[in-house]
Amino acid sequence: MIEVRLGSALRSMAGGRTSFPVEAPNVMRLLERLGETYPELAPVLERGVAVAIDGRLYRDAWLQPIPDGAEVFLMPRVAGG
Amino acid sequence: MPPDLEFTRKTSFETVGARPARPDGNDKVTGRARYGADVSVAGMLVGKVLRSPHAHARIVSIDTSGAEAIEGVKAVATRDDFPDIAPDAAVEGEGEENMWDVARNVMARDKALYEGHAVAAVAATSAAVADRALKSIDVTWEVLPHVTDVDEAMRPGAPVLHEDMRTKGLENAPRAPSNVAEYLKIAMGDSEAGFAKADLVVERDFRTEAAHQGYIEPHACLATVSEDGLAELWCCTQGHYGVRAMCAAILGMELSSLRVTPSEIGGGFGGKTTVFLEPVALALSRKAGRPVKMTMSREEVFRGSGPTSSTSMSVRIGATGDGRLTACEATFRYQGGAFPGSPVSYGAVCGMAPYDCRDVTLHCYDVVANRPKAAAYRAPGAPMAAFAIESVLDEIAQKLGMDPIALRLKNAVREGKTSVYGPTFGPVGFVECLEAARDHANARAPLGPNQARGVAAGFWPNYGGQTSVTMNVATDGSVLLSLGTPDIGGSRASMCMMAAEELGIGYGTVKAIIADTHALGHNDTTGGSRVTHSAGMATIEAARQVIRIMKERAARIWDIDVDAVVWEAGRVRPSGPNAGDHEPMSFREMAALSARTGGPIAGHAEIDAEGAGASFAVHMTDLEVDPETGRVVVLRYLTVQDAGKAVHPDYVEGQYQGGAAQGVGWALNEEYVYDAEGRLRNPGFLDYRMPVASDLPMIDTAIVEVPNPGHPYGVRGVGETPIVPPLAAVGNAVSRAIGRRMTHVPMSPPRIVEALDG
């Protein structure tokens, strides 16, 4: 079980809830199952997110494994100049 | 991360960390380097753009018949030549560009949304004919009320740019249209509870004006579309894959039908991460059946390409009597020009990211106004928010009688601390940067009358992204790297150095080119300080493939197991009890044998790089203010920043110095000035005053190296962060020098005199 938390920039978009438990072996399943289980996350997921796993940022890495007990955050995507 | 990159993290280096001559230097100083406007082909036409003279006006009709009748005019393009695309269409450019917006920015549809908005374009046999044709296009306008100021744009009753825009992110969906595209609340902890613990609360309002990226090379491109629909585009860009994707989306083309080749680039700084002329040139070429070259004038660059946002900000920070930050509540209002997408949330997060403050609430408003669509500019959004937050911190330090670096050290994030955006920090070098600034000789330089010292910090998260690299080994042992990330800050040299390091060969043996979109897999745009990190990872991975191939071939030559072959100092040699007594073979020898041992040797890497390391900087400046004229002279300027591992320290220092120079210009002089009609009054370098060499002292640098565990060599991107602290560092120094808190950037002489008189 992974405890997915919303980064501070996304919390106001999901009705105030900040933590979402989910079973997922990788990023793709994580996003799928979050969408299925938590309708309130729809605005967050539709916006497009990056996933931070133990402090490392993954932007579109669907196949990235998620270790059990990892610190997982959904974050806004980062760009730059 | 590719498997090869997981296991070896180098900590001692032969080539990385040296300062070899840059490979592009000779071409650039002798004029041989080919920039966007330097490409020409036979039969090409000159393309030019007609731009709106109005800040906000409905386009009732466009009559191009007069232009089309002129001899030598081969094509005229208007909104009718660009297909409608889905409102939510998006492609990866830098971040994710909404293509509906980009398409309308490239060529106005029902309304011109800012002075300079493209409304038509012509392709003609000469510039003079094209100019005459533009004058012959008859546009019927219905001029509308306009708004260019961010606060005025947010007021009820303000002229509305987009009648269908409703503010996203509000609890109750609004029915009325608004210029506020989105509201976003970033919150952690309980800021009111935090303020209750404070002994001191400082609250201030701030404003920053829009600045242009100020690249010396104007936008330029050459497009040719053949009768079978295949197209080629040469252009000056930070991301030719992004250009391809955006042009294809705007014009309804397949990606494989468009080959984009990037030129050398005369500065980008984020402003060349989108498209302006490119789809127009392709549309004109498609109509004319001939190549079309387009080049912006400097005036067009100012009026028609992206500056950064102007902002209005309110910041309240609480602290205990001994300097511990207890809470922050701030409101950031960024106008991003005529379309949504200002970097307000990046700014808000970056502003507070350096500090371990648990109770934070940040309100972010993304606002549209009748100005050019904002484009990325180095650490988009962060310098403005840092100006506001670091100014308030400076005032807190003054009121508490604390040294400004001591205050920041007391509150600095470090490994294991939770970031304001959520995740826990790994190894970061903020404390080391503060200590290096504190211990630098500049911190002890004596100050005279009207002189003061200002300190500020900055943060950028950095990222990795998709990157493809090919490494070809020639039979003489030289190596050619094909990269897909335009070199805006020395990346070719850095890649050559990392390749040489990994292969154990000389730096001069490796050459790098930026290949076109047909030659490599996708590459994300050069930006976000991602290239040295991500293309470096891909280069190292490609080199490890080459080594693996050479080891396999050596094993077959020696008739031993591949596990008995080791790579050492650029040579294969047998190792172990059963490996036999074979002479080691060098990289060059293995390359020479390639034709007889299996054919060409090449390494490839196609990766989605993660593991970007967060970047922190501390700037310290001494300056003198003339109290009569308000003129500021920068006496000393120090930049300290964590590079993780500086691959080529000259380039790293150049990034630090360049960011500081740009930031000082923004802090002291640069701004877009509009008249009452919403027309830009200073679209040229005479009136838009960027700093030149004689305006600045030698900018001192200190490279901190706290290795990034997410990169095989410990690299962190360094390009964005240097522009984050300067607005605040200069502001804090000016404020201390004149004894008044400066809250409006740029702190130009009139504003300083006004502050002194007030």
mmCIF file of N, CA and C in Angstrom, chain B residues 429-537:
data_model
loop_
_atom_site.group_PDB
_atom_site.id
_atom_site.type_symbol
_atom_site.label_atom_id
_atom_site.label_comp_id
_atom_site.label_asym_id
_atom_site.label_seq_id
_atom_site.Cartn_x
_atom_site.Cartn_y
_atom_site.Cartn_z
ATOM 1 N N GLY B 429 22.328 21.943 -1.322
ATOM 2 C CA GLY B 429 23.476 22.748 -0.906
ATOM 3 C C GLY B 429 23.161 24.164 -0.472
ATOM 4 N N PHE B 430 21.964 24.406 0.047
ATOM 5 C CA PHE B 430 21.617 25.781 0.414
ATOM 6 C C PHE B 430 22.466 26.284 1.583
ATOM 7 N N VAL B 431 22.584 25.466 2.599
ATOM 8 C CA VAL B 431 23.380 25.885 3.764
ATOM 9 C C VAL B 431 24.818 26.160 3.339
ATOM 10 N N GLU B 432 25.361 25.287 2.485
ATOM 11 C CA GLU B 432 26.734 25.475 2.010
ATOM 12 C C GLU B 432 26.866 26.778 1.222
ATOM 13 N N CYS B 433 25.843 27.119 0.437
ATOM 14 C CA CYS B 433 25.885 28.383 -0.308
ATOM 15 C C CYS B 433 25.875 29.576 0.647
ATOM 16 N N LEU B 434 25.018 29.517 1.653
ATOM 17 C CA LEU B 434 24.963 30.621 2.626
ATOM 18 C C LEU B 434 26.298 30.764 3.354
ATOM 19 N N GLU B 435 26.885 29.639 3.727
ATOM 20 C CA GLU B 435 28.160 29.698 4.449
ATOM 21 C C GLU B 435 29.276 30.234 3.548
ATOM 22 N N ALA B 436 29.235 29.838 2.270
ATOM 23 C CA ALA B 436 30.260 30.333 1.340
ATOM 24 C C ALA B 436 30.124 31.842 1.144
ATOM 25 N N ALA B 437 28.891 32.325 1.068
ATOM 26 C CA ALA B 437 28.685 33.778 0.941
ATOM 27 C C ALA B 437 29.151 34.496 2.212
ATOM 28 N N ARG B 438 28.793 33.930 3.338
ATOM 29 C CA ARG B 438 29.183 34.538 4.633
ATOM 30 C C ARG B 438 30.702 34.634 4.759
ATOM 31 N N ASP B 439 31.391 33.611 4.256
ATOM 32 C CA ASP B 439 32.848 33.547 4.432
ATOM 33 C C ASP B 439 33.620 34.223 3.296
ATOM 34 N N HIS B 440 32.933 34.706 2.285
ATOM 35 C CA HIS B 440 33.622 35.315 1.138
ATOM 36 C C HIS B 440 34.184 36.690 1.522
ATOM 37 N N ALA B 441 35.276 37.047 0.877
ATOM 38 C CA ALA B 441 35.910 38.343 1.180
ATOM 39 C C ALA B 441 34.953 39.508 0.943
ATOM 40 N N ASN B 442 34.048 39.362 -0.028
ATOM 41 C CA ASN B 442 33.112 40.464 -0.302
ATOM 42 C C ASN B 442 32.253 40.804 0.912
ATOM 43 N N ALA B 443 32.021 39.804 1.754
ATOM 44 C CA ALA B 443 31.166 40.043 2.922
ATOM 45 C C ALA B 443 31.840 40.960 3.930
ATOM 46 N N ARG B 444 33.145 41.161 3.774
ATOM 47 C CA ARG B 444 33.878 42.001 4.737
ATOM 48 C C ARG B 444 34.404 43.282 4.090
ATOM 49 N N ALA B 445 34.040 43.515 2.834
ATOM 50 C CA ALA B 445 34.521 44.724 2.149
ATOM 51 C C ALA B 445 33.933 45.960 2.833
ATOM 52 N N PRO B 446 34.747 46.986 3.051
ATOM 53 C CA PRO B 446 34.218 48.190 3.717
ATOM 54 C C PRO B 446 33.234 48.928 2.812
ATOM 55 N N LEU B 447 32.261 49.564 3.417
ATOM 56 C CA LEU B 447 31.254 50.316 2.669
ATOM 57 C C LEU B 447 31.356 51.797 3.014
ATOM 58 N N GLY B 448 31.208 52.663 1.995
ATOM 59 C CA GLY B 448 31.290 54.097 2.207
ATOM 60 C C GLY B 448 29.910 54.722 2.304
ATOM 61 N N PRO B 449 29.873 56.053 2.264
ATOM 62 C CA PRO B 449 28.579 56.759 2.323
ATOM 63 C C PRO B 449 27.703 56.401 1.133
ATOM 64 N N ASN B 450 26.422 56.297 1.372
ATOM 65 C CA ASN B 450 25.420 55.962 0.344
ATOM 66 C C ASN B 450 25.640 54.575 -0.267
ATOM 67 N N GLN B 451 26.439 53.778 0.381
ATOM 68 C CA GLN B 451 26.685 52.412 -0.087
ATOM 69 C C GLN B 451 26.048 51.415 0.887
ATOM 70 N N ALA B 452 25.640 50.284 0.361
ATOM 71 C CA ALA B 452 25.052 49.251 1.231
ATOM 72 C C ALA B 452 25.209 47.891 0.570
ATOM 73 N N ARG B 453 25.004 46.876 1.387
ATOM 74 C CA ARG B 453 25.131 45.485 0.942
ATOM 75 C C ARG B 453 23.755 44.822 0.981
ATOM 76 N N GLY B 454 23.434 44.084 -0.059
ATOM 77 C CA GLY B 454 22.168 43.354 -0.097
ATOM 78 C C GLY B 454 22.414 41.877 -0.325
ATOM 79 N N VAL B 455 21.614 41.065 0.333
ATOM 80 C CA VAL B 455 21.738 39.609 0.221
ATOM 81 C C VAL B 455 20.367 39.039 -0.139
ATOM 82 N N ALA B 456 20.355 38.022 -0.983
ATOM 83 C CA ALA B 456 19.097 37.313 -1.260
ATOM 84 C C ALA B 456 19.414 35.898 -1.732
ATOM 85 N N ALA B 457 18.428 35.031 -1.583
ATOM 86 C CA ALA B 457 18.579 33.630 -1.974
ATOM 87 C C ALA B 457 17.627 33.307 -3.117
ATOM 88 N N GLY B 458 17.874 32.184 -3.775
ATOM 89 C CA GLY B 458 17.003 31.762 -4.861
ATOM 90 C C GLY B 458 16.984 30.245 -4.987
ATOM 91 N N PHE B 459 15.920 29.755 -5.613
ATOM 92 C CA PHE B 459 15.712 28.307 -5.757
ATOM 93 C C PHE B 459 15.091 28.027 -7.107
ATOM 94 N N TRP B 460 15.482 26.886 -7.702
ATOM 95 C CA TRP B 460 14.762 26.343 -8.864
ATOM 96 C C TRP B 460 14.828 24.823 -8.755
ATOM 97 N N PRO B 461 13.698 24.119 -9.027
ATOM 98 C CA PRO B 461 13.705 22.668 -8.783
ATOM 99 C C PRO B 461 14.493 21.870 -9.823
ATOM 100 N N ASN B 462 14.620 22.396 -11.056
ATOM 101 C CA ASN B 462 15.240 21.682 -12.185
ATOM 102 C C ASN B 462 14.416 20.461 -12.600
ATOM 103 N N TYR B 463 14.619 20.010 -13.800
ATOM 104 C CA TYR B 463 14.001 18.750 -14.214
ATOM 105 C C TYR B 463 14.828 18.065 -15.286
ATOM 106 N N GLY B 464 14.389 16.875 -15.678
ATOM 107 C CA GLY B 464 15.170 16.066 -16.612
ATOM 108 C C GLY B 464 14.530 16.014 -17.976
ATOM 109 N N GLY B 465 13.653 15.057 -18.189
ATOM 110 C CA GLY B 465 12.913 15.007 -19.439
ATOM 111 C C GLY B 465 13.507 14.086 -20.483
ATOM 112 N N GLN B 466 12.780 14.020 -21.615
ATOM 113 C CA GLN B 466 13.118 13.069 -22.675
ATOM 114 C C GLN B 466 14.327 13.555 -23.474
ATOM 115 N N THR B 467 15.235 12.638 -23.711
ATOM 116 C CA THR B 467 16.489 12.995 -24.371
ATOM 117 C C THR B 467 17.002 11.811 -25.179
ATOM 118 N N SER B 468 17.473 12.101 -26.380
ATOM 119 C CA SER B 468 18.060 11.068 -27.242
ATOM 120 C C SER B 468 19.452 11.514 -27.671
ATOM 121 N N VAL B 469 20.379 10.591 -27.637
ATOM 122 C CA VAL B 469 21.763 10.885 -28.009
ATOM 123 C C VAL B 469 22.304 9.713 -28.832
ATOM 124 N N THR B 470 23.072 10.030 -29.861
ATOM 125 C CA THR B 470 23.807 8.997 -30.587
ATOM 126 C C THR B 470 25.296 9.313 -30.537
ATOM 127 N N MET B 471 26.094 8.285 -30.276
ATOM 128 C CA MET B 471 27.547 8.443 -30.241
ATOM 129 C C MET B 471 28.142 7.515 -31.290
ATOM 130 N N ASN B 472 28.756 8.097 -32.319
ATOM 131 C CA ASN B 472 29.379 7.307 -33.387
ATOM 132 C C ASN B 472 30.891 7.318 -33.210
ATOM 133 N N VAL B 473 31.484 6.131 -33.248
ATOM 134 C CA VAL B 473 32.935 6.014 -33.115
ATOM 135 C C VAL B 473 33.524 5.846 -34.508
ATOM 136 N N ALA B 474 34.365 6.787 -34.921
ATOM 137 C CA ALA B 474 35.013 6.691 -36.234
ATOM 138 C C ALA B 474 36.200 5.733 -36.152
ATOM 139 N N THR B 475 36.649 5.252 -37.302
ATOM 140 C CA THR B 475 37.707 4.231 -37.299
ATOM 141 C C THR B 475 39.057 4.793 -36.854
ATOM 142 N N ASP B 476 39.203 6.115 -36.835
ATOM 143 C CA ASP B 476 40.451 6.685 -36.320
ATOM 144 C C ASP B 476 40.392 6.954 -34.821
ATOM 145 N N GLY B 477 39.308 6.534 -34.202
ATOM 146 C CA GLY B 477 39.202 6.683 -32.758
ATOM 147 C C GLY B 477 38.614 8.009 -32.315
ATOM 148 N N SER B 478 38.238 8.852 -33.268
ATOM 149 C CA SER B 478 37.522 10.066 -32.876
ATOM 150 C C SER B 478 36.032 9.735 -32.713
ATOM 151 N N VAL B 479 35.345 10.610 -32.022
ATOM 152 C CA VAL B 479 33.966 10.313 -31.628
ATOM 153 C C VAL B 479 33.073 11.483 -32.003
ATOM 154 N N LEU B 480 31.927 11.177 -32.606
ATOM 155 C CA LEU B 480 30.952 12.216 -32.932
ATOM 156 C C LEU B 480 29.675 11.977 -32.147
ATOM 157 N N LEU B 481 29.314 13.021 -31.403
ATOM 158 C CA LEU B 481 28.067 12.975 -30.646
ATOM 159 C C LEU B 481 26.986 13.718 -31.408
ATOM 160 N N SER B 482 25.849 13.095 -31.595
ATOM 161 C CA SER B 482 24.697 13.791 -32.156
ATOM 162 C C SER B 482 23.718 14.041 -31.025
ATOM 163 N N LEU B 483 23.434 15.316 -30.795
ATOM 164 C CA LEU B 483 22.559 15.717 -29.698
ATOM 165 C C LEU B 483 21.299 16.351 -30.266
ATOM 166 N N GLY B 484 20.234 16.294 -29.511
ATOM 167 C CA GLY B 484 18.973 16.888 -29.972
ATOM 168 C C GLY B 484 18.529 18.065 -29.124
ATOM 169 N N THR B 485 19.454 18.592 -28.356
ATOM 170 C CA THR B 485 19.132 19.693 -27.455
ATOM 171 C C THR B 485 19.965 20.912 -27.852
ATOM 172 N N PRO B 486 19.336 21.918 -28.487
ATOM 173 C CA PRO B 486 20.107 23.093 -28.901
ATOM 174 C C PRO B 486 20.964 23.625 -27.759
ATOM 175 N N ASP B 487 22.182 24.028 -28.147
ATOM 176 C CA ASP B 487 23.200 24.417 -27.165
ATOM 177 C C ASP B 487 23.052 25.907 -26.865
ATOM 178 N N ILE B 488 22.430 26.215 -25.735
ATOM 179 C CA ILE B 488 22.239 27.628 -25.389
ATOM 180 C C ILE B 488 23.197 28.076 -24.294
ATOM 181 N N GLY B 489 23.971 27.132 -23.747
ATOM 182 C CA GLY B 489 24.824 27.562 -22.649
ATOM 183 C C GLY B 489 26.098 26.752 -22.514
ATOM 184 N N GLY B 490 26.518 26.116 -23.612
ATOM 185 C CA GLY B 490 27.774 25.368 -23.557
ATOM 186 C C GLY B 490 27.604 23.872 -23.448
ATOM 187 N N SER B 491 26.416 23.371 -23.790
ATOM 188 C CA SER B 491 26.162 21.944 -23.575
ATOM 189 C C SER B 491 26.990 21.056 -24.496
ATOM 190 N N ARG B 492 27.352 21.550 -25.696
ATOM 191 C CA ARG B 492 28.171 20.692 -26.561
ATOM 192 C C ARG B 492 29.511 20.386 -25.884
ATOM 193 N N ALA B 493 30.110 21.413 -25.307
ATOM 194 C CA ALA B 493 31.386 21.182 -24.612
ATOM 195 C C ALA B 493 31.185 20.230 -23.435
ATOM 196 N N SER B 494 30.112 20.447 -22.684
ATOM 197 C CA SER B 494 29.876 19.597 -21.509
ATOM 198 C C SER B 494 29.657 18.147 -21.911
ATOM 199 N N MET B 495 28.911 17.942 -23.006
ATOM 200 C CA MET B 495 28.671 16.563 -23.452
ATOM 201 C C MET B 495 29.976 15.920 -23.915
ATOM 202 N N CYS B 496 30.786 16.692 -24.649
ATOM 203 C CA CYS B 496 32.076 16.147 -25.106
ATOM 204 C C CYS B 496 32.935 15.766 -23.898
ATOM 205 N N MET B 497 32.886 16.584 -22.878
ATOM 206 C CA MET B 497 33.701 16.298 -21.683
ATOM 207 C C MET B 497 33.203 15.052 -20.969
ATOM 208 N N MET B 498 31.904 14.910 -20.857
ATOM 209 C CA MET B 498 31.379 13.718 -20.175
ATOM 210 C C MET B 498 31.644 12.466 -21.002
ATOM 211 N N ALA B 499 31.556 12.589 -22.327
ATOM 212 C CA ALA B 499 31.880 11.440 -23.192
ATOM 213 C C ALA B 499 33.355 11.078 -23.032
ATOM 214 N N ALA B 500 34.222 12.081 -23.065
ATOM 215 C CA ALA B 500 35.666 11.825 -22.933
ATOM 216 C C ALA B 500 35.975 11.210 -21.571
ATOM 217 N N GLU B 501 35.321 11.722 -20.551
ATOM 218 C CA GLU B 501 35.533 11.205 -19.195
ATOM 219 C C GLU B 501 35.168 9.720 -19.129
ATOM 220 N N GLU B 502 34.019 9.403 -19.663
ATOM 221 C CA GLU B 502 33.518 8.038 -19.547
ATOM 222 C C GLU B 502 34.353 7.073 -20.395
ATOM 223 N N LEU B 503 34.763 7.554 -21.583
ATOM 224 C CA LEU B 503 35.517 6.685 -22.488
ATOM 225 C C LEU B 503 37.008 6.645 -22.153
ATOM 226 N N GLY B 504 37.452 7.610 -21.342
ATOM 227 C CA GLY B 504 38.872 7.646 -21.001
ATOM 228 C C GLY B 504 39.729 8.121 -22.149
ATOM 229 N N ILE B 505 39.178 9.015 -22.979
ATOM 230 C CA ILE B 505 39.932 9.553 -24.114
ATOM 231 C C ILE B 505 40.025 11.064 -23.972
ATOM 232 N N GLY B 506 40.766 11.706 -24.870
ATOM 233 C CA GLY B 506 40.964 13.150 -24.783
ATOM 234 C C GLY B 506 39.717 13.926 -25.175
ATOM 235 N N TYR B 507 39.546 15.063 -24.538
ATOM 236 C CA TYR B 507 38.391 15.928 -24.839
ATOM 237 C C TYR B 507 38.367 16.316 -26.313
ATOM 238 N N GLY B 508 39.536 16.608 -26.870
ATOM 239 C CA GLY B 508 39.608 17.058 -28.260
ATOM 240 C C GLY B 508 39.231 15.985 -29.259
ATOM 241 N N THR B 509 39.143 14.744 -28.800
ATOM 242 C CA THR B 509 38.792 13.636 -29.690
ATOM 243 C C THR B 509 37.289 13.574 -29.959
ATOM 244 N N VAL B 510 36.518 14.246 -29.111
ATOM 245 C CA VAL B 510 35.052 14.145 -29.206
ATOM 246 C C VAL B 510 34.491 15.445 -29.777
ATOM 247 N N LYS B 511 33.648 15.328 -30.772
ATOM 248 C CA LYS B 511 32.976 16.486 -31.361
ATOM 249 C C LYS B 511 31.470 16.275 -31.238
ATOM 250 N N ALA B 512 30.748 17.380 -31.113
ATOM 251 C CA ALA B 512 29.288 17.268 -30.957
ATOM 252 C C ALA B 512 28.586 18.168 -31.955
ATOM 253 N N ILE B 513 27.476 17.680 -32.470
ATOM 254 C CA ILE B 513 26.598 18.510 -33.304
ATOM 255 C C ILE B 513 25.189 18.448 -32.732
ATOM 256 N N ILE B 514 24.389 19.440 -33.106
ATOM 257 C CA ILE B 514 22.959 19.378 -32.792
ATOM 258 C C ILE B 514 22.270 18.869 -34.056
ATOM 259 N N ALA B 515 21.727 17.687 -33.970
ATOM 260 C CA ALA B 515 21.138 17.029 -35.147
ATOM 261 C C ALA B 515 19.700 17.498 -35.355
ATOM 262 N N ASP B 516 19.179 17.272 -36.571
ATOM 263 C CA ASP B 516 17.806 17.701 -36.862
ATOM 264 C C ASP B 516 16.795 16.679 -36.346
ATOM 265 N N THR B 517 15.527 17.018 -36.506
ATOM 266 C CA THR B 517 14.472 16.188 -35.908
ATOM 267 C C THR B 517 14.348 14.816 -36.544
ATOM 268 N N HIS B 518 14.854 14.660 -37.797
ATOM 269 C CA HIS B 518 14.781 13.345 -38.427
ATOM 270 C C HIS B 518 15.893 12.413 -37.936
ATOM 271 N N ALA B 519 16.922 12.972 -37.324
ATOM 272 C CA ALA B 519 18.125 12.183 -37.050
ATOM 273 C C ALA B 519 18.077 11.432 -35.724
ATOM 274 N N LEU B 520 17.305 11.949 -34.792
ATOM 275 C CA LEU B 520 17.281 11.351 -33.450
ATOM 276 C C LEU B 520 15.845 11.201 -32.981
ATOM 277 N N GLY B 521 15.668 10.399 -31.932
ATOM 278 C CA GLY B 521 14.369 10.338 -31.279
ATOM 279 C C GLY B 521 14.055 11.667 -30.614
ATOM 280 N N HIS B 522 12.890 11.736 -30.016
ATOM 281 C CA HIS B 522 12.417 13.003 -29.452
ATOM 282 C C HIS B 522 13.367 13.546 -28.383
ATOM 283 N N ASN B 523 13.497 14.846 -28.396
ATOM 284 C CA ASN B 523 14.189 15.547 -27.311
ATOM 285 C C ASN B 523 13.293 16.661 -26.803
ATOM 286 N N ASP B 524 13.097 16.718 -25.504
ATOM 287 C CA ASP B 524 12.400 17.867 -24.951
ATOM 288 C C ASP B 524 13.246 19.117 -25.192
ATOM 289 N N THR B 525 12.581 20.231 -25.098
ATOM 290 C CA THR B 525 13.225 21.523 -25.359
ATOM 291 C C THR B 525 14.347 21.791 -24.361
ATOM 292 N N THR B 526 15.360 22.497 -24.837
ATOM 293 C CA THR B 526 16.413 22.956 -23.937
ATOM 294 C C THR B 526 15.829 24.041 -23.038
ATOM 295 N N GLY B 527 15.752 23.764 -21.766
ATOM 296 C CA GLY B 527 15.164 24.717 -20.830
ATOM 297 C C GLY B 527 14.999 24.062 -19.485
ATOM 298 N N GLY B 528 14.678 24.871 -18.496
ATOM 299 C CA GLY B 528 14.468 24.321 -17.151
ATOM 300 C C GLY B 528 15.745 23.785 -16.540
ATOM 301 N N SER B 529 16.869 24.194 -17.107
ATOM 302 C CA SER B 529 18.182 23.720 -16.650
ATOM 303 C C SER B 529 18.256 22.202 -16.688
ATOM 304 N N ARG B 530 17.811 21.632 -17.810
ATOM 305 C CA ARG B 530 17.711 20.179 -17.862
ATOM 306 C C ARG B 530 18.823 19.509 -18.668
ATOM 307 N N VAL B 531 19.512 20.250 -19.554
ATOM 308 C CA VAL B 531 20.300 19.576 -20.582
ATOM 309 C C VAL B 531 21.584 18.955 -20.040
ATOM 310 N N THR B 532 22.357 19.683 -19.246
ATOM 311 C CA THR B 532 23.597 19.082 -18.748
ATOM 312 C C THR B 532 23.276 17.843 -17.915
ATOM 313 N N HIS B 533 22.153 17.904 -17.204
ATOM 314 C CA HIS B 533 21.719 16.736 -16.430
ATOM 315 C C HIS B 533 21.253 15.607 -17.350
ATOM 316 N N SER B 534 20.261 15.885 -18.188
ATOM 317 C CA SER B 534 19.616 14.770 -18.905
ATOM 318 C C SER B 534 20.415 14.329 -20.133
ATOM 319 N N ALA B 535 20.889 15.288 -20.942
ATOM 320 C CA ALA B 535 21.702 14.879 -22.102
ATOM 321 C C ALA B 535 23.037 14.322 -21.617
ATOM 322 N N GLY B 536 23.488 14.795 -20.459
ATOM 323 C CA GLY B 536 24.696 14.213 -19.867
ATOM 324 C C GLY B 536 24.474 12.760 -19.497
ATOM 325 N N MET B 537 23.332 12.466 -18.885
ATOM 326 C CA MET B 537 23.014 11.070 -18.556
ATOM 327 C C MET B 537 22.950 10.222 -19.812
#
